[in-house]
Coordinates of C-alpha atoms in Angstrom, one line a residue:
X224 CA -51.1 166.4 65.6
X225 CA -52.5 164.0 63.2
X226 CA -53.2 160.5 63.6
X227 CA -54.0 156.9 61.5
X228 CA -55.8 154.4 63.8
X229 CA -56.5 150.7 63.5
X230 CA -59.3 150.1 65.8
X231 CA -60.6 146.9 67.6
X232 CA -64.3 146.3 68.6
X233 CA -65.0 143.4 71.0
X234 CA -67.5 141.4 68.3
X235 CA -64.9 142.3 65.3
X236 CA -61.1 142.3 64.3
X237 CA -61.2 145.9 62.2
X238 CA -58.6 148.5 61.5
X239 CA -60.2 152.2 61.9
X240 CA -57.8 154.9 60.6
X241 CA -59.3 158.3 61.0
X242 CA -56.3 160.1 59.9
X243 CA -57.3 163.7 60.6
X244 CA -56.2 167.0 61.5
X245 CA -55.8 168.5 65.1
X246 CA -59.3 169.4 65.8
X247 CA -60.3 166.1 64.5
X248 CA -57.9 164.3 65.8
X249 CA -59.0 165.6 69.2
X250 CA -62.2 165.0 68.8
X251 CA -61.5 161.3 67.7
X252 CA -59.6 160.3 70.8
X253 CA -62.4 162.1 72.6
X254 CA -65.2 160.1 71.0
X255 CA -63.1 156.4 70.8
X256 CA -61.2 156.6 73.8
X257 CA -61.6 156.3 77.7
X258 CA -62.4 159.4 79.7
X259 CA -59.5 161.7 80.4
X260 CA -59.9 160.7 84.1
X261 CA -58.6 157.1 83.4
X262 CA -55.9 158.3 81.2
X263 CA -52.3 157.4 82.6
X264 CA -49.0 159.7 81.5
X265 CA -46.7 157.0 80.0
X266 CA -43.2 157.0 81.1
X267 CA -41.5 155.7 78.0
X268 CA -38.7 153.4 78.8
X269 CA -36.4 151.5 76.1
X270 CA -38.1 147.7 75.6
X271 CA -36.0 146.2 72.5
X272 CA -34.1 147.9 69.7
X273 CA -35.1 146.8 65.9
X274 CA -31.8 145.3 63.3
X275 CA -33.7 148.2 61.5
X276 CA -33.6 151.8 62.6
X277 CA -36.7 151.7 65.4
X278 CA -36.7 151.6 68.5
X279 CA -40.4 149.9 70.6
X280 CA -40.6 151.7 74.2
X281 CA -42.9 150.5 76.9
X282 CA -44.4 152.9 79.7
X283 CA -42.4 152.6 82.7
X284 CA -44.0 149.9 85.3
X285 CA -46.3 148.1 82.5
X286 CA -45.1 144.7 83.0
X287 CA -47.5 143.4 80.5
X288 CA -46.0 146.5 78.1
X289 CA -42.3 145.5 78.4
X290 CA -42.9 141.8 77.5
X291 CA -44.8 142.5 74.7
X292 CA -42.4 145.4 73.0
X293 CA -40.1 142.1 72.4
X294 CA -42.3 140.2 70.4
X295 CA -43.9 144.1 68.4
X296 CA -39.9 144.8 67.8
X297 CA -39.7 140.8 66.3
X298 CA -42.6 141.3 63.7
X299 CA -41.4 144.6 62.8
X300 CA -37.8 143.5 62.1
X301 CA -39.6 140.9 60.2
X302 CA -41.9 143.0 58.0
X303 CA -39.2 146.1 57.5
X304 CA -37.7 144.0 54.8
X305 CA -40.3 143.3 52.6
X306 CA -42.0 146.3 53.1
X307 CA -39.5 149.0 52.6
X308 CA -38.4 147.4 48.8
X309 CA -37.5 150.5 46.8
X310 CA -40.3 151.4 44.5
X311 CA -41.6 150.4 42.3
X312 CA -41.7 146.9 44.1
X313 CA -42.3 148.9 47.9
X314 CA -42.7 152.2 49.1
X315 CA -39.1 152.1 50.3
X316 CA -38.0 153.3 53.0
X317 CA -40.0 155.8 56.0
X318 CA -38.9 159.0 56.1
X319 CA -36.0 159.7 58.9
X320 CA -37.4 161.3 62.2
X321 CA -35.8 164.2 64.0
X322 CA -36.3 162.5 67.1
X323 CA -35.3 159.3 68.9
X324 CA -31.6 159.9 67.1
X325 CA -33.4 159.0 63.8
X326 CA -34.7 156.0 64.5
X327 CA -38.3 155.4 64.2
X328 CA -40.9 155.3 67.3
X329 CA -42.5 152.7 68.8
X330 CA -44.8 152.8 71.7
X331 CA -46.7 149.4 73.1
X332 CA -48.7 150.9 75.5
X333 CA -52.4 150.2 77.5
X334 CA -55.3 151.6 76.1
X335 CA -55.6 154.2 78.8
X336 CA -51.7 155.5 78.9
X337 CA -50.7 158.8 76.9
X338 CA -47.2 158.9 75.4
X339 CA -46.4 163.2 76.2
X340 CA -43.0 163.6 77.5
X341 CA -41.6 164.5 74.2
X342 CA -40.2 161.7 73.2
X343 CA -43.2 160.8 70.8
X344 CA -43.1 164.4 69.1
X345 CA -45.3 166.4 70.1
X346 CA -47.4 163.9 72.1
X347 CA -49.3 160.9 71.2
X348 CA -53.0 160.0 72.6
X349 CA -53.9 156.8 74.6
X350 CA -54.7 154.2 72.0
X351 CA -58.2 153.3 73.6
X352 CA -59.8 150.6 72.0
X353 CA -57.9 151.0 68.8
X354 CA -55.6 148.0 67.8
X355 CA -52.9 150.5 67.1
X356 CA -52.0 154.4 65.7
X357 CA -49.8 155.5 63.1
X358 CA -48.8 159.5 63.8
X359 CA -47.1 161.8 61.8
X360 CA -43.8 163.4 62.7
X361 CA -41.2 165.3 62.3
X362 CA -39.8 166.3 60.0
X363 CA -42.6 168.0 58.4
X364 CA -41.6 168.6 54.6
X365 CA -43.1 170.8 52.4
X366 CA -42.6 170.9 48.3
X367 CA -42.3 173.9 46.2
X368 CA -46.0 172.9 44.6
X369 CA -47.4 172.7 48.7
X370 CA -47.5 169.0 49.5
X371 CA -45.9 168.0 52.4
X372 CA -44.7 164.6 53.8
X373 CA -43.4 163.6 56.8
X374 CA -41.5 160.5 59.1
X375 CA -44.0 158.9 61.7
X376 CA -44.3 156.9 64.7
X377 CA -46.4 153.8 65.8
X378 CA -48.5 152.8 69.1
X379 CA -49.9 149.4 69.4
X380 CA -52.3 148.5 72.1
X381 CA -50.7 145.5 74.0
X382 CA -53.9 144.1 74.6
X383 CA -55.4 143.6 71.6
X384 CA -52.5 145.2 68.6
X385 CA -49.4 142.5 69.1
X386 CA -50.4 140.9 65.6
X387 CA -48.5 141.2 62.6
X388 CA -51.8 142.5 61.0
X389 CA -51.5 145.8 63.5
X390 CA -47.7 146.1 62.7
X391 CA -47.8 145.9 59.1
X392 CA -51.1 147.8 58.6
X393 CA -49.6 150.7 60.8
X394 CA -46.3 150.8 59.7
X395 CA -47.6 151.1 56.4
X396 CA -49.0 154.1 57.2
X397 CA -45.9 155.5 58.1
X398 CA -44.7 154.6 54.4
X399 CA -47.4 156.3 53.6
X400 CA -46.8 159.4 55.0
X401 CA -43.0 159.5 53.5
X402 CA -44.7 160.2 50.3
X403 CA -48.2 162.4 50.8
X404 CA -49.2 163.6 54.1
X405 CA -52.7 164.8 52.2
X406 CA -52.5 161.1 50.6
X407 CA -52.7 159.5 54.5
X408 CA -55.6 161.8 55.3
X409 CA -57.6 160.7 52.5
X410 CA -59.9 157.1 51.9
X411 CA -56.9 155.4 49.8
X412 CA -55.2 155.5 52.9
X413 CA -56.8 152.9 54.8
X414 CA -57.7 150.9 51.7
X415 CA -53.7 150.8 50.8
X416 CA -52.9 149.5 54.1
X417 CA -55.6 146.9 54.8
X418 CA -54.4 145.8 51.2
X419 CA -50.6 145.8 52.6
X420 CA -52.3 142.9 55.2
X421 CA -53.5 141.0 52.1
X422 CA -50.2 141.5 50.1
X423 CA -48.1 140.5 52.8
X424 CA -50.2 137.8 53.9
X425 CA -50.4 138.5 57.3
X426 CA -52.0 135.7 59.9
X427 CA -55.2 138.2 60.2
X428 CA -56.6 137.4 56.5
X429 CA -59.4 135.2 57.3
X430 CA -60.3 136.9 60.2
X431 CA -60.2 140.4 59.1
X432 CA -60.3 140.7 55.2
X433 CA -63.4 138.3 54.5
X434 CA -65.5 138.0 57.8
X435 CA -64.9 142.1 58.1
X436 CA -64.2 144.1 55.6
X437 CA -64.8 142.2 52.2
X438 CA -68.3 141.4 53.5
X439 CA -69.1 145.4 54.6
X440 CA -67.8 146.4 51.5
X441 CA -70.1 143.9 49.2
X442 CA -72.9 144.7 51.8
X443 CA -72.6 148.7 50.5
X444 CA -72.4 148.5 46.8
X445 CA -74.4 152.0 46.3
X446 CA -71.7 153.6 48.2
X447 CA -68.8 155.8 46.8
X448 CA -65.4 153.7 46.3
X449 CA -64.1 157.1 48.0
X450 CA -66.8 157.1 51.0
X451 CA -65.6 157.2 54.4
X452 CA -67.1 156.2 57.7
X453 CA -70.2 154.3 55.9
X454 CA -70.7 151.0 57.3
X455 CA -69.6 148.6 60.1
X456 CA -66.4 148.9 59.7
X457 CA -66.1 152.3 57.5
X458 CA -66.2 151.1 53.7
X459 CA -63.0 152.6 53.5
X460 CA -61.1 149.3 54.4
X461 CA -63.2 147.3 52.2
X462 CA -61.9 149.1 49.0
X463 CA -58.9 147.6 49.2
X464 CA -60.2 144.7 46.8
X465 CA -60.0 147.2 44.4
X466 CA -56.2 147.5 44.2
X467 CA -56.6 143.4 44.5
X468 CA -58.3 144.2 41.0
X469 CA -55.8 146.5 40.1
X470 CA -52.6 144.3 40.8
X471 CA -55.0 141.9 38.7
X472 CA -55.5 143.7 35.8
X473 CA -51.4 144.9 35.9
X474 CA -50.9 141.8 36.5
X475 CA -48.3 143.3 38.9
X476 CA -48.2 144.6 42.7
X477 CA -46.2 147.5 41.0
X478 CA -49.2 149.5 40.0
X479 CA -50.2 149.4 43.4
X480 CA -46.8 150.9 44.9
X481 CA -46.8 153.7 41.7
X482 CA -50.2 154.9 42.3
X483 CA -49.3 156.2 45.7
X484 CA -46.3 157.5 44.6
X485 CA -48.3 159.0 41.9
X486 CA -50.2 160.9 45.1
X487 CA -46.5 162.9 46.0
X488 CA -47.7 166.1 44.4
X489 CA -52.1 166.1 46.6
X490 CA -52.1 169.2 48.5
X491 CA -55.5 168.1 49.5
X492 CA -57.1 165.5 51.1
X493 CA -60.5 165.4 49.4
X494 CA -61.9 162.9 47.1
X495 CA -62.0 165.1 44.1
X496 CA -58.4 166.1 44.6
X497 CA -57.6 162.6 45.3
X498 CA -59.4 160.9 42.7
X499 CA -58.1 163.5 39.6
X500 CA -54.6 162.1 41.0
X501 CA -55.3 158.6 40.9
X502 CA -57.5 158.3 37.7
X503 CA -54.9 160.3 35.9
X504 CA -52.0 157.2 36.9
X505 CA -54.9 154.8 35.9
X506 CA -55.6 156.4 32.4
X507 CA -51.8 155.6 31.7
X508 CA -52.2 152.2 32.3
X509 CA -55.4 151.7 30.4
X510 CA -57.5 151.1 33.7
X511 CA -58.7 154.5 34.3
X512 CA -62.6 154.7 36.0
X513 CA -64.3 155.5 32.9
X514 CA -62.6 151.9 31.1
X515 CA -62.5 150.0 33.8
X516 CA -64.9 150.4 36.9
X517 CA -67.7 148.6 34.8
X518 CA -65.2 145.4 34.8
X519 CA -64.6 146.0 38.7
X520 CA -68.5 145.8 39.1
X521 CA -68.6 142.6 37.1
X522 CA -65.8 141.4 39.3
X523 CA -67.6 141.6 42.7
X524 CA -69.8 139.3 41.8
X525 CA -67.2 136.8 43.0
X526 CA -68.8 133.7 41.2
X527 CA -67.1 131.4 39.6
X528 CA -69.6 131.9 36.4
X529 CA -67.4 131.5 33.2
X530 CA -64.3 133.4 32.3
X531 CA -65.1 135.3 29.6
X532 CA -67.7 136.3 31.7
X533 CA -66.8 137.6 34.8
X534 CA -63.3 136.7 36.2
X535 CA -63.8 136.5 39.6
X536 CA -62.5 138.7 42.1
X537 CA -59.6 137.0 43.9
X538 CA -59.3 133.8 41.8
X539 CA -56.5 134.7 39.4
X540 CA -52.7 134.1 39.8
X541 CA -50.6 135.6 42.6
X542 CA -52.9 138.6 43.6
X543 CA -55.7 136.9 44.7
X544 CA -56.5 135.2 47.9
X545 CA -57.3 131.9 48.7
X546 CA -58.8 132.9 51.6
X547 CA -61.7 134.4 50.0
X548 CA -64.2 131.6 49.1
X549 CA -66.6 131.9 45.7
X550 CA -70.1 132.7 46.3
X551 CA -69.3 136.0 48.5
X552 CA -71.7 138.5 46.7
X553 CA -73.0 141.6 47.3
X554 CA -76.1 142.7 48.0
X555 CA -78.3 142.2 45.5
X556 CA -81.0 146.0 44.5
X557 CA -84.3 142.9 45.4
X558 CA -84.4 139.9 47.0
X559 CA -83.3 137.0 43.7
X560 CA -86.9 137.0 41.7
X561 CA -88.7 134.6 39.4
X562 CA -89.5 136.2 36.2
X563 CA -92.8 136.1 34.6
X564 CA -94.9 137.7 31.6
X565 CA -94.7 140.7 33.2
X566 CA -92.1 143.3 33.1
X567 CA -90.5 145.1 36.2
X568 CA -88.6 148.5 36.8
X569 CA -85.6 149.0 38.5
X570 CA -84.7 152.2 39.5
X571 CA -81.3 153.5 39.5
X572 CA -80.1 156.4 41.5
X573 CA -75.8 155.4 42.2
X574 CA -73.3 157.9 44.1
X575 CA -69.7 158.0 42.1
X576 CA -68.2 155.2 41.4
X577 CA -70.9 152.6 43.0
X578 CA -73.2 150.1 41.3
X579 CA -76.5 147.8 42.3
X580 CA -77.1 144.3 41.4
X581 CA -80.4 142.6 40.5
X582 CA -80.9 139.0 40.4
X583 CA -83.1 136.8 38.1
X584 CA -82.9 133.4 39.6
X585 CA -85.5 131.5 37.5
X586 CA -87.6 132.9 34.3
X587 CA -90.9 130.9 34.0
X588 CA -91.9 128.8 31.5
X589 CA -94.1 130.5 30.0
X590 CA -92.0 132.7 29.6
X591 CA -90.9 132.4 25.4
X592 CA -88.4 135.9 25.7
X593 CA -86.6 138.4 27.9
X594 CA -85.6 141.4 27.4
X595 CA -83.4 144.0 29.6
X596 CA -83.8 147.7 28.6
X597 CA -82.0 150.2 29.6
X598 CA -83.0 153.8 29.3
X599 CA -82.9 157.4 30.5
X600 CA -79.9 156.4 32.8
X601 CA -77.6 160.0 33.1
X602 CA -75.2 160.9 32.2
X603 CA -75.0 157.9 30.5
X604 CA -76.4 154.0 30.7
X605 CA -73.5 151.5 32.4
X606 CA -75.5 148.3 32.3
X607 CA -74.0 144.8 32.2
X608 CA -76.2 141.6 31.5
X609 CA -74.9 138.3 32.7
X610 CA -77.5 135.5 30.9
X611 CA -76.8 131.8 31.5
X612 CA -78.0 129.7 28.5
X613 CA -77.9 126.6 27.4
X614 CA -74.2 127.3 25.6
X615 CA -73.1 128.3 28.7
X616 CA -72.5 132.3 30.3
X617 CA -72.8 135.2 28.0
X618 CA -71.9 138.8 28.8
X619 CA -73.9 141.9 27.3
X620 CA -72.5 145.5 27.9
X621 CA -75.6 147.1 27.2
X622 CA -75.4 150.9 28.3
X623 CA -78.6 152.6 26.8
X624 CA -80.8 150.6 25.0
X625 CA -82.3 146.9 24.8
X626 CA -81.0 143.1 24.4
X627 CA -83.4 140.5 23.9
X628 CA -82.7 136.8 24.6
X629 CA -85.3 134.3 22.3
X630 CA -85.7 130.9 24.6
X631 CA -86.8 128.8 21.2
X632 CA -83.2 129.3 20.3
X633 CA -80.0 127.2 21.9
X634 CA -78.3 130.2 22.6
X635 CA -81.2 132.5 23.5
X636 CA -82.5 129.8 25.9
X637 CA -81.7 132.1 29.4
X638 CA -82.8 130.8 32.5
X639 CA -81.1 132.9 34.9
X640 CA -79.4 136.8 34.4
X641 CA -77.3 139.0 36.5
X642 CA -78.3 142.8 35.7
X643 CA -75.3 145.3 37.1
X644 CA -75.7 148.7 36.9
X645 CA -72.7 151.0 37.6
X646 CA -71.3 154.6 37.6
X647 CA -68.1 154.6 36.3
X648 CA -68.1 158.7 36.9
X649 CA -65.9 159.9 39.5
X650 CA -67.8 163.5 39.9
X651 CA -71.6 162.9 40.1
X652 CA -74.6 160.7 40.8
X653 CA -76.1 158.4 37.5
X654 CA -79.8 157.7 37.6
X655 CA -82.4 156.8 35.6
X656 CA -83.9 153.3 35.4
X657 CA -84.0 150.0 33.7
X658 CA -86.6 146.9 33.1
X659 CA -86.5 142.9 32.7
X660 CA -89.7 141.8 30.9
X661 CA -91.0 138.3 29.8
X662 CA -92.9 138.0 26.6
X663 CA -94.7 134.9 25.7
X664 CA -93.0 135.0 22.0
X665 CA -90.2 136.2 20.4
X666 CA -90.1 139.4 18.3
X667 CA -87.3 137.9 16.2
X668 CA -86.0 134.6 15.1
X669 CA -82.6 135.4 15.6
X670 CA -81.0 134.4 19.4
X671 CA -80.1 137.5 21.0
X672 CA -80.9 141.1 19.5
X673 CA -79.4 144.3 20.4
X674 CA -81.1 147.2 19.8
X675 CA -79.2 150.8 20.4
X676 CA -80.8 153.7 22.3
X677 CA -82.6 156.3 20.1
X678 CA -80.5 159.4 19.1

């Protein structure tokens, strides 16, 4: 038994899906939920039937259960709609159960009862203090290459999990799970389905997209786009800003919906396996890592700085969010800095697919030119200068090698820089280092220079 969770904390409003297999599983429910003392066998009993094909049981004597399984069955029959479009524009349909006469499972239970009469094939655990679960069911299907896909049910904690929020992210799962089994055990997983909550605009986006998961992703930039279980909540909910990006730069929700489709033939869940998957369907569209994670770096600054500079991350057209206000930002590598007639190191040592950010908030006035250079960074140097001048926001894709800004010129004339270093690689770390230094005069007369790495 496998399950997909979407867990509740008293300070926060987080979905956790650990989406395991048995022994983890186990081990979960052990770890997040109440002892096996307090657990209570649920008694499932009929609460409402969906206009779609589900059915939402209550446990038998859980007053609080039965009234609630009206307003879970109401949302559902809301969402199924819109959320089971045929593909490209959805995921379509779940896969049909063998159970329940083909209609799909739902259990709004306490956090202490355990759905195992059968009825939620093979069992289901107590949700505990998880705002919901999404578990795989039969039928189990399995291609001719090895990946296998399967229907699902749903439990929703009546306490805290009656939310459209819990009921899209969750049945999303189950979507998921029609298409790649592997797919729902692997970090996209919980990144596509908080993103369902932003697509679908669901009440909780404030709440649970920027207080929670859009400020712990920002606050780990130097972590993996694939980690899992890194931060408070697991960075793995975070990441779904980057298929905001994505349905950005398609300038279409479709290449969302296609890319998990494009994960029907994983047979494993790991990040490597994952990731060759994905960055494959990306490399058709022109957005593949290597092309287009630099951009994504650039992006999470989320400042409103100039267009041609960085378009922030959630400000264009339909795919961004209103919700999310500018200024946002990550963490920056050091605390913003004045810079001097001195030069100073940075250090980079990035995981795949992560990136620092450094911050020049004044440059003195003695200062007469600045120059960023990059060097040594392997396997390669993926550094971005953002220089605000008197002309306005200028962007320098450096990589390896130098750029120097002259402040006797208009255009040269920086008084502030973002420096973003990134690692665009999907199967090893980047390091190496780079440095800002102020000279009293300029080496050239001409604004900016670039200078190219030696051979």
């Amino acid at each position: 038994m496998r399950a997909s969770g979407h867990r509740g904390a008293p300070r926060w409003r987080w979905q956790l899906g650990v989406f395991a297999g048995a022994v983890a599983a186990a081990t979960m429910v052990i770890a997040l939920s109440p002892s096996a003392a307090m657990a209570q066998t649920c008694q499932p009993q009929v609460g409402a039937e969906g206009a779609a094909p589900f059915t939402v049981f209550y446990c038998a004597g859980d007053a609080t259960g039965q009234q609630r399984a009206a307003t879970v069955a109401a949302l559902l029959d809301q969402a199924w709609p819109q959320l089971t479009l045929p593909e490209p524009n959805g995921l379509g349909p779940p896969l049909t159960p063998e159970a329940n006469g083909g209609r799909l499972s739902v259990y709004v239970t306490a956090p202490t009862a355990e759905v195992v009469l059968g009825t939620c094939p093979d069992d289901c655990p107590s949700v505990g203090d998880n705002f919901g679960l999404a578990v795989p069911v039969r039928p189990f299907i399995v291609n001719a290459s090895g990946a296998e896909r399967s229907s699902g049910a749903l439990i929703i904690n009546e306490n805290i999990g009656v939310t459209d929020a819990t009921v899209v992210h969750e049945f999303f799962h189950v979507l998921e799970f029609a298409h790649s089994d592997q797919g729902g055990e692997s970090w996209l997983s919980e990144a596509m389905a908080t993103w369902a909550e932003h697509h679908y605009r669901t009440m909780a986006d404030i709440d649970t997209r920027v207080d929670v998961f859009f400020r712990s992703f920002q606050d780990s930039p130097d972590a993996s786009l694939f980690a899992r279980g890194y931060g408070d909540p697991p960075i793995e909910y975070g990441a779904y800003v980057w298929l905001v990006s994505l349905a950005q730069s398609a300038n279409s929700a479709s290449a969302v919906f296609r890319m998990w489709t494009a994960l029907s033939a994983a047979k494993s869940n790991s990040a490597p396996a994952i990731d060759a998957l994905v960055d494959a369907y990306l490399t058709r569209l022109g957005l593949g890592f290597e092309s287009s994670f630099k951009d994504f770096a650039v992006e999470d600054l989320n400042l409103d700085l100039s267009p041609r500079v960085t378009p922030q991350l959630f400000s264009r057209g339909t795919f961004g969010d209103p919700a999310v206000p500018l200024g946002l930002t990550p963490l920056f590598f050091r605390r913003p800095w004045t810079l001097g007639t001195r030069g100073r190191r940075a250090a980079v040592n990035l995981s795949e697919l992560s990136m620092q950010y450094d911050h020049v908030r004044a440059i003195s006035r003695s200062v007469g030119a600045v120059t960023v250079r990059s060097s040594g960074i392997a396997p390669w140097g993926d550094v971005v200068v953002l220089a605000r001048a008197a002309t306005g926001w200028q962007r320098v894709d450096l990589g390896n090698g130098s750029v120097t800004f002259c402040r006797f010129t208009k255009r040269g004339n920086v008084g502030e820089l973002f420096v973003i270093a990134d690692n665009h690689d999907r199967h090893g770390t980047h390091s190496g280092s780079y440095t800002v230094r102020g000279q009293a005069a300029c080496p050239s007369r001409r604004s900016v220079t670039r200078t190219a790495a030696p051979a």
